XYZ file of C-alpha atoms in Angstrom:
720
model
C -48.645 49.459 28.892
C -50.747 50.688 25.964
C -54.491 50.984 26.514
C -57.187 50.732 23.840
C -58.788 53.873 22.509
C -62.187 52.738 23.754
C -62.112 50.652 26.933
C -65.844 49.917 26.588
C -65.346 48.218 23.235
C -65.149 44.414 23.141
C -61.602 43.082 22.985
C -60.174 40.024 21.266
C -57.283 37.995 22.611
C -54.762 36.743 20.067
C -56.425 33.316 20.222
C -59.904 34.740 19.535
C -58.572 37.085 16.857
C -56.879 34.199 15.031
C -60.004 32.053 15.382
C -62.077 34.825 13.778
C -59.660 34.999 10.847
C -59.296 31.179 10.643
C -55.529 31.279 11.033
C -53.223 29.603 13.539
C -51.848 31.528 16.497
C -48.347 30.967 15.092
C -49.413 32.715 11.885
C -51.005 35.488 13.941
C -47.777 36.076 15.857
C -45.822 36.138 12.593
C -48.254 38.674 11.126
C -47.774 40.898 14.179
C -43.992 40.635 13.805
C -44.213 41.465 10.093
C -46.603 44.354 10.704
C -49.464 42.773 8.768
C -51.785 43.238 11.741
C -51.578 45.788 14.555
C -52.703 44.904 18.107
C -54.394 47.634 20.144
C -51.939 46.948 22.934
C -50.685 44.345 25.405
C -51.767 43.106 28.827
C -49.543 40.825 30.851
C -47.309 40.560 27.817
C -50.090 39.300 25.532
C -51.495 41.269 22.574
C -55.169 42.141 22.226
C -57.274 43.644 19.436
C -60.337 45.856 19.390
C -63.543 44.334 18.041
C -63.798 46.967 15.313
C -60.236 46.273 14.152
C -60.866 42.507 14.189
C -63.949 42.983 12.021
C -62.018 45.228 9.642
C -59.179 42.681 9.421
C -61.610 39.901 8.560
C -63.238 42.009 5.847
C -59.811 42.905 4.485
C -58.802 39.243 4.516
C -61.905 38.342 2.544
C -61.452 41.218 0.117
C -60.660 40.519 -3.496
C -57.404 42.464 -3.405
C -55.991 40.980 -0.231
C -52.581 39.425 -0.681
C -53.379 37.202 2.306
C -55.562 35.121 -0.012
C -52.426 33.710 -1.532
C -51.714 31.977 1.757
C -52.571 28.303 1.751
C -54.148 28.669 5.186
C -56.752 31.146 3.987
C -58.199 29.535 0.902
C -61.515 29.267 2.720
C -61.947 32.946 1.823
C -61.632 32.375 -1.912
C -64.911 33.400 -3.506
C -66.595 32.686 -6.811
C -68.108 29.703 -8.560
C -66.785 27.148 -11.012
C -68.253 24.130 -12.789
C -67.173 20.888 -11.119
C -66.148 19.340 -14.427
C -64.918 15.938 -13.284
C -67.984 15.134 -11.162
C -70.157 13.404 -13.774
C -69.184 11.395 -16.911
C -67.340 13.615 -19.366
C -69.590 12.624 -22.263
C -72.723 13.790 -20.461
C -74.593 16.504 -22.410
C -75.524 18.057 -19.068
C -71.902 18.960 -18.412
C -72.035 21.480 -21.259
C -75.321 22.834 -19.939
C -73.922 23.494 -16.458
C -70.757 25.044 -17.872
C -72.915 27.384 -19.983
C -75.058 28.270 -16.990
C -72.093 29.133 -14.769
C -70.497 31.105 -17.586
C -73.719 33.037 -18.147
C -73.796 34.026 -14.479
C -70.299 35.448 -14.669
C -69.427 37.169 -11.397
C -72.992 37.045 -10.075
C -73.108 35.261 -6.719
C -76.493 33.640 -6.189
C -78.380 33.745 -2.921
C -79.585 30.487 -1.390
C -83.075 31.231 -2.720
C -81.748 31.701 -6.239
C -79.699 28.509 -6.052
C -82.805 26.645 -4.920
C -84.732 28.142 -7.852
C -82.119 27.053 -10.414
C -82.054 23.539 -8.903
C -85.852 23.446 -9.002
C -85.867 24.390 -12.690
C -83.578 21.435 -13.416
C -85.568 19.118 -11.125
C -88.894 19.951 -12.808
C -87.423 19.207 -16.210
C -86.020 15.863 -15.050
C -89.215 14.838 -13.256
C -91.302 15.739 -16.287
C -89.080 13.663 -18.538
C -89.236 10.755 -16.095
C -93.035 10.808 -15.932
C -93.653 11.019 -19.689
C -97.016 12.721 -19.695
C -98.091 11.914 -16.145
C -97.437 15.462 -14.955
C -99.679 17.323 -17.373
C -96.969 18.001 -19.973
C -97.508 16.982 -23.581
C -95.604 14.239 -25.341
C -94.218 16.819 -27.709
C -92.398 18.429 -24.789
C -90.560 15.229 -23.990
C -89.575 14.786 -27.594
C -88.222 18.315 -27.666
C -86.316 17.979 -24.455
C -85.799 14.319 -23.661
C -83.576 13.041 -26.447
C -79.905 13.937 -26.602
C -80.182 14.470 -30.363
C -82.610 17.335 -29.814
C -79.882 19.382 -28.114
C -78.749 20.777 -31.435
C -75.518 22.286 -32.624
C -77.061 25.737 -32.519
C -77.749 25.199 -28.811
C -74.187 24.145 -28.080
C -72.842 26.961 -30.211
C -74.946 29.483 -28.350
C -73.680 28.183 -25.026
C -70.051 27.969 -26.060
C -69.698 31.707 -26.509
C -68.877 33.973 -23.616
C -71.797 36.285 -24.361
C -74.994 36.214 -22.334
C -77.438 33.387 -22.958
C -79.709 34.693 -25.695
C -83.102 33.856 -27.074
C -81.366 31.506 -29.532
C -80.744 29.205 -26.563
C -84.423 29.075 -25.741
C -85.399 28.680 -29.401
C -83.271 25.560 -29.673
C -85.778 23.863 -27.428
C -88.915 25.539 -28.649
C -91.692 25.167 -31.128
C -92.614 21.601 -30.303
C -94.306 22.050 -26.955
C -96.635 24.312 -25.057
C -93.874 24.935 -22.487
C -90.624 25.810 -24.202
C -88.592 27.320 -21.378
C -88.621 28.465 -17.758
C -90.431 25.474 -16.322
C -90.226 26.957 -12.851
C -92.281 29.975 -13.886
C -94.957 27.735 -15.405
C -94.897 25.605 -12.265
C -95.410 28.669 -10.059
C -98.486 29.513 -12.149
C -99.946 26.062 -11.530
C -99.452 24.924 -15.122
C -97.330 21.878 -14.225
C -98.597 19.098 -11.974
C -95.925 16.918 -10.413
C -98.261 14.621 -8.546
C -96.771 13.018 -5.444
C -93.429 14.724 -6.128
C -94.987 18.141 -5.508
C -93.917 17.970 -1.867
C -90.291 17.215 -2.825
C -90.095 20.207 -5.121
C -91.632 22.495 -2.503
C -88.971 21.396 -0.015
C -86.283 22.118 -2.591
C -87.667 25.613 -3.129
C -88.366 26.452 0.491
C -87.100 25.119 3.844
C -90.645 24.879 5.175
C -92.074 23.349 2.021
C -94.472 26.256 1.500
C -96.271 26.921 -1.765
C -94.158 28.754 -4.335
C -95.851 31.771 -5.874
C -95.306 33.451 -9.196
C -94.128 36.567 -7.358
C -91.432 34.563 -5.569
C -90.381 32.994 -8.850
C -90.062 36.334 -10.650
C -88.121 37.797 -7.728
C -85.672 34.866 -7.694
C -85.154 35.115 -11.466
C -84.593 38.854 -11.594
C -81.423 39.576 -13.506
C -80.716 35.908 -14.285
C -83.731 34.897 -16.400
C -81.468 33.531 -19.125
C -80.276 30.614 -17.006
C -83.846 29.307 -16.841
C -83.786 28.753 -20.610
C -81.232 25.940 -20.397
C -82.587 22.429 -21.019
C -81.330 19.422 -19.052
C -81.458 15.808 -20.143
C -82.526 12.982 -17.858
C -79.720 10.418 -17.599
C -80.164 7.303 -15.450
C -78.186 7.533 -12.181
C -76.351 10.719 -13.162
C -76.338 13.322 -10.397
C -77.163 16.362 -12.505
C -78.617 18.187 -9.517
C -75.423 17.576 -7.553
C -73.257 18.912 -10.376
C -75.424 21.988 -10.590
C -75.473 22.591 -6.840
C -71.744 22.216 -6.238
C -71.007 24.394 -9.286
C -73.244 27.208 -8.034
C -72.043 27.223 -4.426
C -69.383 29.683 -3.372
C -65.985 27.953 -3.496
C -65.050 29.349 -0.078
C -68.232 27.950 1.477
C -67.553 24.572 -0.100
C -64.077 24.457 1.406
C -65.256 25.609 4.836
C -67.854 22.822 4.844
C -65.303 20.239 3.672
C -67.504 19.545 0.629
C -65.503 17.655 -1.956
C -68.009 15.911 -4.209
C -66.558 12.585 -5.291
C -66.225 12.078 -9.061
C -68.775 9.529 -10.223
C -66.191 7.156 -11.690
C -64.579 6.891 -8.232
C -67.969 6.284 -6.605
C -68.650 3.546 -9.141
C -65.303 1.883 -8.373
C -66.130 1.823 -4.676
C -69.629 0.441 -5.315
C -68.453 -2.203 -7.799
C -65.962 -3.567 -5.280
C -68.645 -3.801 -2.590
C -71.188 -5.543 -4.810
C -69.378 -7.984 -7.129
C -72.499 -10.155 -7.269
C -76.240 -9.716 -6.853
C -76.165 -10.859 -3.260
C -76.963 -8.473 -0.472
C -79.659 -9.874 1.818
C -81.427 -7.544 4.224
C -78.460 -5.227 4.773
C -79.203 -1.653 5.741
C -76.997 0.742 3.776
C -76.179 4.260 4.970
C -74.362 7.209 3.484
C -73.925 9.416 6.582
C -72.955 12.492 4.561
C -74.851 11.810 1.377
C -74.917 15.315 -0.104
C -77.150 15.171 -3.164
C -77.070 11.362 -3.081
C -74.512 10.317 -5.686
C -73.280 7.277 -3.729
C -76.896 6.156 -3.311
C -77.579 6.761 -7.004
C -74.708 4.474 -7.983
C -75.910 1.541 -5.863
C -77.019 -1.428 -7.989
C -80.529 -1.021 -9.380
C -81.541 -4.296 -7.730
C -80.806 -2.776 -4.331
C -84.255 -1.661 -3.004
C -85.079 1.770 -1.629
C -86.208 0.151 1.618
C -82.571 -0.694 2.441
C -81.051 2.646 1.452
C -80.528 5.478 3.937
C -78.949 8.910 3.572
C -78.105 11.648 6.076
C -76.721 15.161 5.674
C -76.909 18.466 7.550
C -77.318 20.487 4.338
C -81.061 20.794 3.760
C -80.679 21.800 0.113
C -78.557 18.702 -0.510
C -81.149 16.468 1.160
C -83.955 18.002 -0.910
C -81.950 17.306 -4.087
C -81.035 13.784 -2.896
C -84.719 12.960 -2.376
C -85.520 14.018 -5.936
C -82.605 11.884 -7.174
C -84.045 8.911 -5.292
C -87.474 9.616 -6.816
C -85.855 9.477 -10.260
C -83.978 6.252 -9.415
C -86.965 4.558 -7.775
C -90.082 5.766 -9.644
C -92.284 3.202 -7.855
C -91.184 4.207 -4.361
C -93.682 6.318 -2.410
C -92.505 9.781 -1.435
C -93.175 9.000 2.223
C -90.582 6.205 2.098
C -88.010 8.405 0.351
C -88.449 11.138 2.958
C -88.091 8.660 5.799
C -84.957 7.047 4.384
C -83.194 10.223 3.252
C -83.319 13.067 5.765
C -81.491 16.024 7.231
C -79.727 14.792 10.341
C -76.350 15.177 12.023
C -74.797 11.716 11.826
C -72.155 12.496 14.426
C -74.446 13.882 17.114
C -77.893 12.451 16.330
C -77.617 9.112 14.514
C -77.771 6.030 16.745
C -78.833 3.323 14.296
C -76.982 0.154 13.295
C -76.229 -0.506 9.625
C -74.677 -3.413 7.764
C -72.810 -1.124 5.373
C -71.778 2.525 5.740
C -70.224 4.186 2.724
C -69.481 7.614 1.301
C -67.055 10.510 1.383
C -67.108 12.231 4.800
C -66.289 15.961 4.938
C -62.614 16.897 4.840
C -61.664 19.734 7.162
C -65.178 20.722 8.219
C -65.095 23.700 10.581
C -67.056 22.713 13.671
C -68.436 25.369 15.984
C -66.954 25.634 19.479
C -70.073 24.012 20.945
C -69.894 21.149 18.442
C -66.233 20.606 19.285
C -67.080 20.301 22.974
C -69.781 17.699 22.257
C -67.516 15.732 19.914
C -64.615 15.719 22.367
C -66.863 14.135 24.983
C -68.155 11.493 22.582
C -65.251 10.438 20.354
C -61.624 9.402 20.872
C -60.577 10.919 17.553
C -61.892 14.330 18.622
C -59.591 14.706 21.628
C -57.040 16.805 19.786
C -56.995 20.559 19.477
C -59.405 20.694 16.546
C -61.287 17.523 15.531
C -60.811 16.433 11.925
C -64.246 15.663 10.516
C -63.371 12.530 8.556
C -61.617 10.961 11.571
C -64.765 11.391 13.659
C -66.974 10.057 10.859
C -64.732 7.018 10.581
C -64.934 6.353 14.315
C -68.712 6.721 14.471
C -69.133 4.561 11.364
C -67.094 1.759 12.969
C -69.297 2.084 16.022
C -72.470 1.944 13.928
C -71.881 -1.390 12.159
C -72.061 -4.842 13.784
C -69.195 -7.321 13.822
C -68.853 -8.371 10.188
C -70.392 -5.111 8.960
C -68.453 -2.978 6.510
C -67.453 0.611 5.936
C -66.173 2.032 2.648
C -64.997 5.653 2.620
C -63.115 7.959 0.299
C -60.488 9.630 2.496
C -57.386 11.802 2.126
C -54.276 9.638 1.875
C -52.866 11.636 4.777
C -55.260 9.727 7.059
C -52.898 6.757 6.663
C -49.718 8.404 7.899
C -50.065 11.937 9.305
C -49.560 12.085 13.075
C -52.794 13.989 13.767
C -54.818 10.981 12.540
C -53.055 8.486 14.811
C -56.185 7.889 16.931
C -58.197 6.879 13.862
C -55.542 4.375 12.767
C -55.469 2.886 16.266
C -59.230 2.308 16.096
C -58.798 0.449 12.814
C -56.062 -1.756 14.250
C -58.153 -2.482 17.342
C -61.472 -3.265 15.698
C -61.346 -3.742 11.938
C -59.742 -5.562 9.044
C -58.887 -3.604 5.914
C -60.191 -5.613 2.964
C -59.313 -3.250 0.137
C -57.234 -0.106 -0.166
C -56.907 1.846 -3.400
C -54.516 4.760 -3.797
C -56.315 7.215 -6.100
C -53.898 10.129 -6.351
C -55.338 13.612 -6.986
C -58.888 12.957 -8.195
C -60.804 15.974 -6.939
C -61.273 18.973 -9.199
C -58.631 21.655 -8.468
C -57.669 19.997 -5.174
C -54.077 18.805 -4.698
C -54.708 16.186 -2.055
C -54.165 12.487 -2.855
C -57.112 10.318 -1.855
C -57.734 6.651 -1.091
C -60.670 4.284 -0.970
C -60.652 2.419 2.334
C -62.920 -0.618 2.657
C -62.851 -2.319 6.054
C -64.785 -5.004 7.921
C -65.493 -4.661 11.622
C -63.804 -7.485 13.494
C -62.993 -8.661 16.988
C -59.925 -10.566 15.765
C -56.387 -9.103 15.783
C -55.595 -6.997 12.724
C -53.926 -8.916 9.916
C -52.872 -8.085 6.375
C -53.157 -11.521 4.767
C -55.713 -11.399 1.961
C -55.832 -7.613 1.835
C -56.207 -6.175 -1.686
C -54.108 -3.134 -2.558
C -54.260 -1.199 -5.804
C -53.265 2.082 -7.357
C -53.141 3.771 -10.706
C -52.462 0.872 -13.044
C -51.193 -1.605 -10.445
C -52.543 -3.945 -7.820
C -51.810 -7.052 -5.748
C -53.081 -9.143 -2.861
C -50.959 -9.445 0.280
C -50.223 -13.123 0.938
C -48.537 -12.850 4.342
C -49.242 -11.206 7.652
C -47.162 -8.107 8.213
C -46.249 -6.031 11.206
C -48.439 -2.909 11.099
C -48.148 -0.015 13.532
C -50.569 2.848 14.017
C -47.797 5.414 13.525
C -47.794 4.778 9.787
C -50.028 2.731 7.485
C -48.055 1.773 4.393
C -49.359 -0.923 2.096
C -47.637 0.050 -1.164
C -45.231 -2.869 -0.994
C -45.650 -6.224 -2.636
C -44.678 -9.254 -0.563
C -41.255 -9.344 -2.238
C -40.631 -5.655 -1.535
C -41.811 -6.026 2.037
C -39.314 -8.827 2.688
C -36.483 -6.684 1.310
C -37.500 -3.728 3.484
C -37.778 -5.885 6.585
C -34.356 -7.413 5.961
C -32.685 -3.989 6.087
C -34.185 -3.181 9.449
C -33.813 -6.567 11.095
C -30.083 -7.209 10.731
C -29.276 -5.639 14.075
C -26.475 -3.628 12.463
C -28.370 -0.401 11.919
C -28.877 2.838 13.830
C -31.541 5.537 13.541
C -31.276 9.307 13.520
C -34.040 9.795 16.071
C -32.441 11.320 19.152
C -29.080 11.493 17.368
C -29.563 14.407 14.983
C -30.686 18.010 14.820
C -33.158 19.176 12.195
C -33.973 22.715 11.134
C -36.223 24.308 8.561
C -35.055 26.755 5.968
C -36.147 30.391 5.970
C -39.762 31.301 5.231
C -39.544 34.942 4.150
C -43.298 35.510 3.956
C -42.743 37.486 0.758
C -40.114 36.131 -1.637
C -40.696 38.911 -4.153
C -39.726 41.439 -1.516
C -36.751 39.664 0.048
C -35.115 37.587 -2.712
C -32.808 39.126 -5.307
C -31.289 37.656 -8.439
C -28.067 39.615 -8.024
C -25.935 40.215 -4.949
C -25.815 43.767 -3.660
C -24.432 45.356 -0.487
C -24.519 42.955 2.462
C -26.581 40.303 0.674
C -25.538 36.678 0.812
C -26.442 33.586 -1.173
C -29.476 31.590 -0.088
C -30.034 28.035 -1.321
C -33.296 26.572 -2.614
C -34.325 22.946 -2.946
C -33.608 23.122 -6.687
C -29.969 23.999 -5.894
C -29.429 20.740 -3.992
C -28.227 17.734 -5.974
C -26.983 14.410 -4.652
C -23.654 15.256 -2.932
C -23.303 18.618 -4.675
C -24.694 22.141 -4.455
C -25.338 24.117 -7.629
C -24.381 27.760 -7.958
C -26.959 29.774 -6.009
C -29.502 31.780 -7.983
C -30.909 33.886 -5.131
C -29.581 36.357 -2.593
C -31.011 38.089 0.453
C -30.088 40.242 3.385
C -30.184 38.097 6.522
C -32.641 39.956 8.766
C -34.412 37.186 10.703
C -36.672 39.592 12.594
C -38.377 40.419 9.274
C -38.943 36.827 8.138
C -42.152 34.932 8.719
C -40.228 31.920 10.006
C -36.570 31.311 10.599
C -34.437 28.727 12.394
C -31.862 29.815 14.952
C -28.790 31.212 13.221
C -26.355 28.568 14.555
C -28.070 25.973 12.364
C -27.273 27.948 9.218
C -23.767 28.792 10.428
C -22.883 25.265 11.537
C -19.306 24.241 10.753
C -20.702 21.423 8.660
C -24.234 20.276 7.895
C -26.300 18.334 5.405
C -28.864 20.087 3.231
C -31.735 18.191 1.650
C -34.681 18.798 -0.623
C -37.919 19.088 1.286
C -40.326 18.652 -1.634
C -40.135 15.511 -3.747
C -40.176 11.727 -3.560
C -36.393 11.343 -3.833
C -33.840 11.615 -1.083
C -31.373 14.284 -2.206
C -28.628 15.279 0.254
C -25.605 17.540 -0.129
C -22.744 18.523 2.175
C -22.190 22.146 3.204
C -19.256 23.530 5.180
C -19.606 27.141 4.045
C -22.311 28.193 6.532
C -24.776 29.010 3.781
C -28.403 30.064 4.277
C -31.312 28.071 2.864
C -34.997 28.609 2.136
C -37.755 26.327 3.385
C -37.533 24.127 0.270
C -34.036 23.202 1.489
C -33.885 21.895 5.052
C -31.021 21.106 7.421
C -29.828 17.865 9.013
C -26.922 17.793 11.489
C -26.343 14.185 12.621
C -24.538 13.309 15.854
C -24.212 9.533 15.604
C -21.200 8.294 17.608
C -18.483 6.901 15.366
C -20.359 7.776 12.161
C -19.083 10.480 9.831
C -21.562 13.010 8.417
C -20.415 12.312 4.851
C -21.014 8.612 5.390
C -24.607 9.322 6.440
C -25.030 11.536 3.368
C -23.761 8.722 1.139
C -26.154 6.216 2.700
C -29.168 8.495 2.285
C -28.210 9.225 -1.340
C -27.925 5.535 -2.212
C -30.337 3.440 -4.274
C -30.875 1.093 -1.343
C -31.951 3.948 0.939
C -34.138 5.379 -1.819
C -35.838 2.000 -2.190
C -36.449 1.757 1.549
C -37.717 5.317 1.777
C -40.104 5.070 -1.186
C -41.576 1.786 0.113
C -41.869 2.856 3.730
C -43.149 6.399 3.146
C -45.426 7.524 0.364
C -45.131 11.282 0.531
C -44.240 14.304 -1.563
C -42.466 15.822 1.425
C -39.299 14.560 3.081
C -40.350 14.918 6.691
C -38.177 14.759 9.769
C -40.298 11.939 11.213
C -39.547 9.816 8.147
C -35.810 10.469 8.172
C -35.684 9.567 11.861
C -37.107 6.139 10.977
C -34.628 5.417 8.188
C -32.191 2.619 9.146
C -28.544 3.648 8.742
C -26.302 0.558 8.393
C -23.157 0.155 10.471
C -20.479 -0.625 7.902
C -17.202 -2.187 8.952
C -14.460 0.453 9.504
C -12.676 -0.167 6.169
C -15.936 0.079 4.190
C -17.039 3.086 6.277
C -13.831 4.942 5.381
C -13.988 3.852 1.726
C -17.535 5.238 1.397
C -16.415 8.568 2.897
C -13.489 8.736 0.467
C -15.746 8.028 -2.520
C -18.237 10.667 -1.334
C -15.446 13.252 -1.155
C -14.366 12.311 -4.676
C -17.903 12.927 -5.962
C -17.959 16.346 -4.274
C -14.621 17.399 -5.819
C -14.637 15.541 -9.168
C -15.463 17.531 -12.314
C -15.769 14.576 -14.717
C -19.422 13.360 -14.744
C -18.445 9.809 -15.706
C -15.983 9.510 -12.838
C -18.592 10.860 -10.418
C -21.088 8.299 -11.683
C -18.529 5.533 -11.239
C -17.948 6.592 -7.622
C -21.679 6.683 -7.047
C -22.056 3.120 -8.314
C -19.296 1.885 -6.031
C -20.871 3.621 -3.018
C -24.185 2.035 -3.961
C -22.685 -1.449 -3.932
C -20.964 -0.894 -0.577
C -24.105 0.557 1.082
C -26.254 -2.323 -0.182
C -23.751 -4.786 1.294
C -23.771 -2.855 4.581
C -27.559 -3.297 4.688
C -26.988 -7.035 4.334
C -28.315 -7.352 0.780
C -26.811 -9.963 -1.501
C -25.792 -9.042 -5.025
C -28.987 -10.671 -6.310
C -31.160 -8.740 -3.860
C -29.461 -5.484 -4.791
C -30.194 -6.256 -8.424
C -33.840 -6.857 -7.489
C -33.936 -3.451 -5.789
C -32.634 -1.828 -8.953
C -35.206 -3.693 -11.054
C -38.075 -2.842 -8.712
C -37.352 0.880 -8.663
C -35.823 1.819 -12.009
C -36.900 5.460 -11.794
C -35.926 5.963 -8.176
C -32.558 4.291 -8.602
C -31.112 6.859 -11.015
C -28.722 9.407 -9.490
C -29.619 13.062 -9.969
C -27.224 15.541 -11.596
C -23.988 13.993 -10.400
């Protein structure tokens, strides 16, 4: 047994080491196997690490040159800033200003104090424009700064270049007012009076709301004075402060906090659906994670401040949100704004009841261990290994509205079907009615994660789908019938006609399922394709198949080779799966079902997974033919809306029991497709299989034609 060099030094178990690095224990074990990390030794068969090594590993992981950063699991360590371009309307002149500001900063990472100072500069400008002379600034200043036309071409030209912001930028604003630039500096000298909003600006500049001195201002601006020359234009209900804040924050910090600021056009869609008419009554409205207040900004102007509430744990965001509310409600007293919008933990501190709760809860927020313990005691959705923040927000929101009250959240689409969110879906089925669901696709800047808008009404009645509105990108319908909905998977993509066709396939009684009757295995994850994969075969290398090599029924000539050394791979299935006498290979990534037959014991990468069915009396090639058919593609695309072909989905696919003659005919046609070299003959065989499979599902000729008409893109065979 190996002992550490210093027994008095703190030690980390594998679990604690992985927690420090924000990786899973499975990844940690793989890194040990691959030699990426070196334990100090083992005790009772379990590795441990010294505290100094753990600290060094974390620093190395965060380092600019670390190859670990390319891992999807460690994007929280990505550093830098970037303008959040799709957050506000694209024609906003302020978008160019923020882009210029971020570009001027280059690689400079601002401290919290500097970020607060830049936000304060913008806030002073906006408040001055809103007050029009009430804050001790001359009318000439507003004329110079307040009209979009005054932001001249020379200003835009100066900002468009990659050079530092020069005096030309400041001159574009100057000459017409006593204060031409750097409003924050003039404010710190007592030359700008903001009246009742003074307290809001102080809170933005300092956590304690202390007076802001000229010395503090000069210290905050050291080395970045140029960014305080940029003018901003007041635009009604445009969250300029939010755009600025999210663009200046470190990208890694944003991801760790689950901060994905919702584009304004999506916020407006959500709001418009909630308020089709000017009828609201005395409904209390809450955004429990309001950030800088964009959802509150987009509420109808006739909705009074007295009914609007915002909560967030980020004090800078709350300070900015209060200023946004001051701009939206110029007649509202500051005391009311501060009472309604405040820094508070919705999950652990908020106990109020609201008629409407809306917003975009954090995605993937990293709770502390103590927070996790508290959440696990309080919420059903937090019982898993690591609570998902938006699940817990959804649960608490449902518990914070009365019967008939509503919630409207922007959520990841995965909340509707991924197993880890099962508890949240059960709560919806037990106590709510979904009124509107919109599939948004990828709408967040540089984030590949499809989102949805979920609007639901709290109810004591059994869940039903009748009357539910469903929409997507360019399509929409209202469900006219009640459907069977299970918590395992929420799928509302289907029209009533499509739903009836899907239900018919699964209700004939002549179908079987692969669950419990098939083996599944993942392809090889090398951990470093550049190191392991070769374009030409040498020595003991053998071909390895990728997802791109798999076509319907057929396998293309392999383009990659490797030496099979499973102990060196990051992840690898047991060898018998690859060496099986016969198996089916299928594409893992994509919306189409694409299966091919392999009896040559070939290897495959993780983009090409393995299925070995063991259904009594059912030939493997028959199952391949069914899964490659248009009918199966229709069922799969309507039942599961995913870019990954997951085992759980394939296990739920109904496989029809064809009569023995048809079963054998389908096998024969499948073998012809595999062997045939003439594309037209292969296509003819495919069409005949299609017709036979549709009949086996119980579809009439007319229904099969409807399936083809409903899914023209999905129905086309691939590379036969």
